mmCIF file with all atom_site columns, C-alpha atoms in Angstrom:
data_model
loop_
_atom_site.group_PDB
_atom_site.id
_atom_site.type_symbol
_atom_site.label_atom_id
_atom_site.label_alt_id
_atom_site.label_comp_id
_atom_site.label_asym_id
_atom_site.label_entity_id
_atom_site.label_seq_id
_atom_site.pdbx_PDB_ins_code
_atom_site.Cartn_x
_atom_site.Cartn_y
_atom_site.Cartn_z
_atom_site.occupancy
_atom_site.B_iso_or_equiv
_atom_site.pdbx_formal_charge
_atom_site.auth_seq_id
_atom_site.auth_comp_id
_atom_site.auth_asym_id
_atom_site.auth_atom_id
_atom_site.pdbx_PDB_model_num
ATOM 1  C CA . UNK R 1 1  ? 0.716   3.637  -0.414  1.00 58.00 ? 1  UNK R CA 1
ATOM 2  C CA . UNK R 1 2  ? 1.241   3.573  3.194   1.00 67.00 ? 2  UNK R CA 1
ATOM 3  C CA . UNK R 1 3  ? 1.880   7.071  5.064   1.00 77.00 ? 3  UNK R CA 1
ATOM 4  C CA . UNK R 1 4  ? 3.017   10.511 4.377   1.00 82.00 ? 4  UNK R CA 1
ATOM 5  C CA . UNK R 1 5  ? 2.498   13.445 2.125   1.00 83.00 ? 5  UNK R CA 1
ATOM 6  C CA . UNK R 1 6  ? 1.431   12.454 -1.161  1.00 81.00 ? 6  UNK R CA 1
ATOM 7  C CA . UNK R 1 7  ? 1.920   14.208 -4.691  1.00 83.00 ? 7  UNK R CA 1
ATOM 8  C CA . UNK R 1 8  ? -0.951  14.816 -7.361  1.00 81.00 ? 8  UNK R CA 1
ATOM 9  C CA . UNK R 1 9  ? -2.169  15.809 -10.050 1.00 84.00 ? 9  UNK R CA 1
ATOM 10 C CA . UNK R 1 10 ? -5.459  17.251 -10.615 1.00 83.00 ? 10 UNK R CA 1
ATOM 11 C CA . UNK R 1 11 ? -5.215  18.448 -14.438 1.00 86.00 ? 11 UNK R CA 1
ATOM 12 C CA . UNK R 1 12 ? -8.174  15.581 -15.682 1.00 85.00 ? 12 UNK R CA 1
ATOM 13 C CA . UNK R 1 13 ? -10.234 15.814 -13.067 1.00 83.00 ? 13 UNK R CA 1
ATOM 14 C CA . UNK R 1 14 ? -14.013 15.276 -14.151 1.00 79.00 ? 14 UNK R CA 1
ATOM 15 C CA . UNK R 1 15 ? -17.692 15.685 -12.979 1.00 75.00 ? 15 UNK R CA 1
ATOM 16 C CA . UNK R 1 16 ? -17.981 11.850 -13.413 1.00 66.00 ? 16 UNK R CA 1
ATOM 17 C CA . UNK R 1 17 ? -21.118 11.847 -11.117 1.00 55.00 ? 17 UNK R CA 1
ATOM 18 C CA . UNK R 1 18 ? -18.945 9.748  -8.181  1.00 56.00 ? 18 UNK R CA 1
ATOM 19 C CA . UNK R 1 19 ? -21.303 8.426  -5.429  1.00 53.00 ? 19 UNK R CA 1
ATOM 20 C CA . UNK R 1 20 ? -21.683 12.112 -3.540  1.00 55.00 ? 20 UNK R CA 1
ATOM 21 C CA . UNK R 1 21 ? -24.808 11.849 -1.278  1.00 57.00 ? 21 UNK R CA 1
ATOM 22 C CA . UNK R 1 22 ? -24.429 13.519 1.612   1.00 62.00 ? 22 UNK R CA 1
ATOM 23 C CA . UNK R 1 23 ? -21.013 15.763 0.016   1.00 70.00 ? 23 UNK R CA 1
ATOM 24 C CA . UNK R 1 24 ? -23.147 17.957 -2.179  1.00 66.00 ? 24 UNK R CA 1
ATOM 25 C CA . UNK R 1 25 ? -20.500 19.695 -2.577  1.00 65.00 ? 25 UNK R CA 1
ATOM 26 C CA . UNK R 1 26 ? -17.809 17.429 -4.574  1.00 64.00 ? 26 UNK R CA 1
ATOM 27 C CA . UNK R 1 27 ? -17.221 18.981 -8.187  1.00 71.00 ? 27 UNK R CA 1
ATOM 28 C CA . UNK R 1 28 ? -14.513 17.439 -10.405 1.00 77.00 ? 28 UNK R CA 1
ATOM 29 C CA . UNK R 1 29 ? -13.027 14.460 -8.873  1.00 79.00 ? 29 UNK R CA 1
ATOM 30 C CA . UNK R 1 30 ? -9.752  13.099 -8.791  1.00 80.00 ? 30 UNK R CA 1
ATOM 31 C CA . UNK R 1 31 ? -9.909  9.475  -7.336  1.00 81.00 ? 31 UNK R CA 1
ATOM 32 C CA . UNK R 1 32 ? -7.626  7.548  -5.145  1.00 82.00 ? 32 UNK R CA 1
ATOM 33 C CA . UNK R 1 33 ? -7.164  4.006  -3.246  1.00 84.00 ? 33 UNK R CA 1
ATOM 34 C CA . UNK R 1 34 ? -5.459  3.670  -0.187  1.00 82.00 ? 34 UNK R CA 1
ATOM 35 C CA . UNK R 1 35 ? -5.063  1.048  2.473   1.00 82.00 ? 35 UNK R CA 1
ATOM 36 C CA . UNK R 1 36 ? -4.458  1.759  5.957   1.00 82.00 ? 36 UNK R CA 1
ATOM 37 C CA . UNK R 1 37 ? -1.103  -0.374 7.091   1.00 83.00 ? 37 UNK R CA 1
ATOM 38 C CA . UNK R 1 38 ? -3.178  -1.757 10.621  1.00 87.00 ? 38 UNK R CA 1
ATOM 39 C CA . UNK R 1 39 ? -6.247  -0.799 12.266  1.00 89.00 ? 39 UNK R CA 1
ATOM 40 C CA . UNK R 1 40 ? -6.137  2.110  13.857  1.00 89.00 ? 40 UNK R CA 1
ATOM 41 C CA . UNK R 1 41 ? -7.443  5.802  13.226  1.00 87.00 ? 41 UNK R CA 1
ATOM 42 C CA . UNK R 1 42 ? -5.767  8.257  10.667  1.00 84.00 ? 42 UNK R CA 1
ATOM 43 C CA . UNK R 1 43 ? -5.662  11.645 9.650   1.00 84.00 ? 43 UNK R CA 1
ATOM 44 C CA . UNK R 1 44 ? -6.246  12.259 5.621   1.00 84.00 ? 44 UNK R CA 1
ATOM 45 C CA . UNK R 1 45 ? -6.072  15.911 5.594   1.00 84.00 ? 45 UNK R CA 1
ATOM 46 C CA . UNK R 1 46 ? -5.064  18.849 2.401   1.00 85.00 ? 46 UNK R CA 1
ATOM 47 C CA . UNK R 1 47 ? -4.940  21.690 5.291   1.00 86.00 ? 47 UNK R CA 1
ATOM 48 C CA . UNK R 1 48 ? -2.269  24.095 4.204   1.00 86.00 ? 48 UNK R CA 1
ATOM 49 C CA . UNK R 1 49 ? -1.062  21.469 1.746   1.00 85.00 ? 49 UNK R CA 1
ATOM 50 C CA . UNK R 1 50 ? -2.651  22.272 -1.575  1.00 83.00 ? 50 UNK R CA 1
ATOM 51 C CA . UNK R 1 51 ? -3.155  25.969 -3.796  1.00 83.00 ? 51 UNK R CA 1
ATOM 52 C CA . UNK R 1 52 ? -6.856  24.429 -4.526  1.00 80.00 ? 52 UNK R CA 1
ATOM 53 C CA . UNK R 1 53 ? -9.949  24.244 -3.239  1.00 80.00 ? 53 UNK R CA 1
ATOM 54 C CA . UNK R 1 54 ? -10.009 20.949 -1.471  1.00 81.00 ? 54 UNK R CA 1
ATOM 55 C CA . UNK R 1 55 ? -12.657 18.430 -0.309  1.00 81.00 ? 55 UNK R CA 1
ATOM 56 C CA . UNK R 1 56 ? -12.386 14.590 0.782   1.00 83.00 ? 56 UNK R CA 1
ATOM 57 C CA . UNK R 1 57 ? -14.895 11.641 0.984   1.00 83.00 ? 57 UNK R CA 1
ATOM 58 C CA . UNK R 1 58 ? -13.457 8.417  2.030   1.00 84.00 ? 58 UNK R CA 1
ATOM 59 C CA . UNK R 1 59 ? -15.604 5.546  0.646   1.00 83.00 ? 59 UNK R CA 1
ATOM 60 C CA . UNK R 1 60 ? -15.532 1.987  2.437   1.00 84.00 ? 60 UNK R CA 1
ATOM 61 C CA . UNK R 1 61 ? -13.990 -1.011 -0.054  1.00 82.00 ? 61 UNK R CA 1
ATOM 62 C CA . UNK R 1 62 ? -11.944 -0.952 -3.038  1.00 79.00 ? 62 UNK R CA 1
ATOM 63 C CA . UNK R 1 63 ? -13.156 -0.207 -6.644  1.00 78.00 ? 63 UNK R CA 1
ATOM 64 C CA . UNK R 1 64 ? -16.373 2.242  -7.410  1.00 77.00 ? 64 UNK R CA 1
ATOM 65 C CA . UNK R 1 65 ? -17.991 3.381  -4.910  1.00 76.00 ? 65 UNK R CA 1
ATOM 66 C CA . UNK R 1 66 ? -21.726 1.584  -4.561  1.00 77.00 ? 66 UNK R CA 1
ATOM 67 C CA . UNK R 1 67 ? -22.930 3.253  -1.781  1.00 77.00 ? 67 UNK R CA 1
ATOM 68 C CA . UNK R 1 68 ? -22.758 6.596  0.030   1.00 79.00 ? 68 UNK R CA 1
ATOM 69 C CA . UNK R 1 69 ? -19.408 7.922  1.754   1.00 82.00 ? 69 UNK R CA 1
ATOM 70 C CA . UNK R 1 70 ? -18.306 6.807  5.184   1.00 84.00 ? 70 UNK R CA 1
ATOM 71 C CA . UNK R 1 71 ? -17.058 10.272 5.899   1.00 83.00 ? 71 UNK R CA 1
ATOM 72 C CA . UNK R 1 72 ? -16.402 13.674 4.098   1.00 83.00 ? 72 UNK R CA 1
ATOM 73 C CA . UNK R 1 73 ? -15.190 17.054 4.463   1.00 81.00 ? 73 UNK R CA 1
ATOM 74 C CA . UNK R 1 74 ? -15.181 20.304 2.840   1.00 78.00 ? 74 UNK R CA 1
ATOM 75 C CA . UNK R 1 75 ? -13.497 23.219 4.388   1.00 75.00 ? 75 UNK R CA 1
ATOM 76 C CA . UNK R 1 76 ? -12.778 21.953 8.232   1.00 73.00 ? 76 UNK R CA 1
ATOM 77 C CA . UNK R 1 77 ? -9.302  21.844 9.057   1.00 78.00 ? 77 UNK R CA 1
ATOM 78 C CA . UNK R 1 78 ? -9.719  20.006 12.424  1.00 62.00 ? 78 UNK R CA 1
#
């Protein structure tokens, strides 16, 4: 994908029981890949972006997740 603001659609989320330890608080999941363009750090962020109820966990690999995420967030915008 690379960066920017990115569209989508949320209509068939599920409760597909993703990996959540430690984000108690993931419901119905929409799931997405993405692959930073270099090593560096980014921002991933919904803040003022979406009409929904929002909350991120950024898993390390591709596919499933098989373990725990790296990093999540509910309600923080900073």
């Amino acid at each position: 994908m690379g960066e920017g603001l990115f569209a989508y659609d949320n209509t068939f989320a599920t409760t597909d029981g993703g990996m959540d330890a430690g984000c108690d608080f993931i419901g119905r999941d929409v799931w997405f890949g993405w692959t930073p363009p270099a090593t560096d750090t980014y921002t991933v962020t919904t803040c003022n972006l979406s009409d929904v109820d929002t909350t991120l966990a950024a898993y390390d690999g591709g596919g499933c997740p098989t373990g725990a995420p790296i990093a999540c967030n509910d309600d923080a915008c900073n």
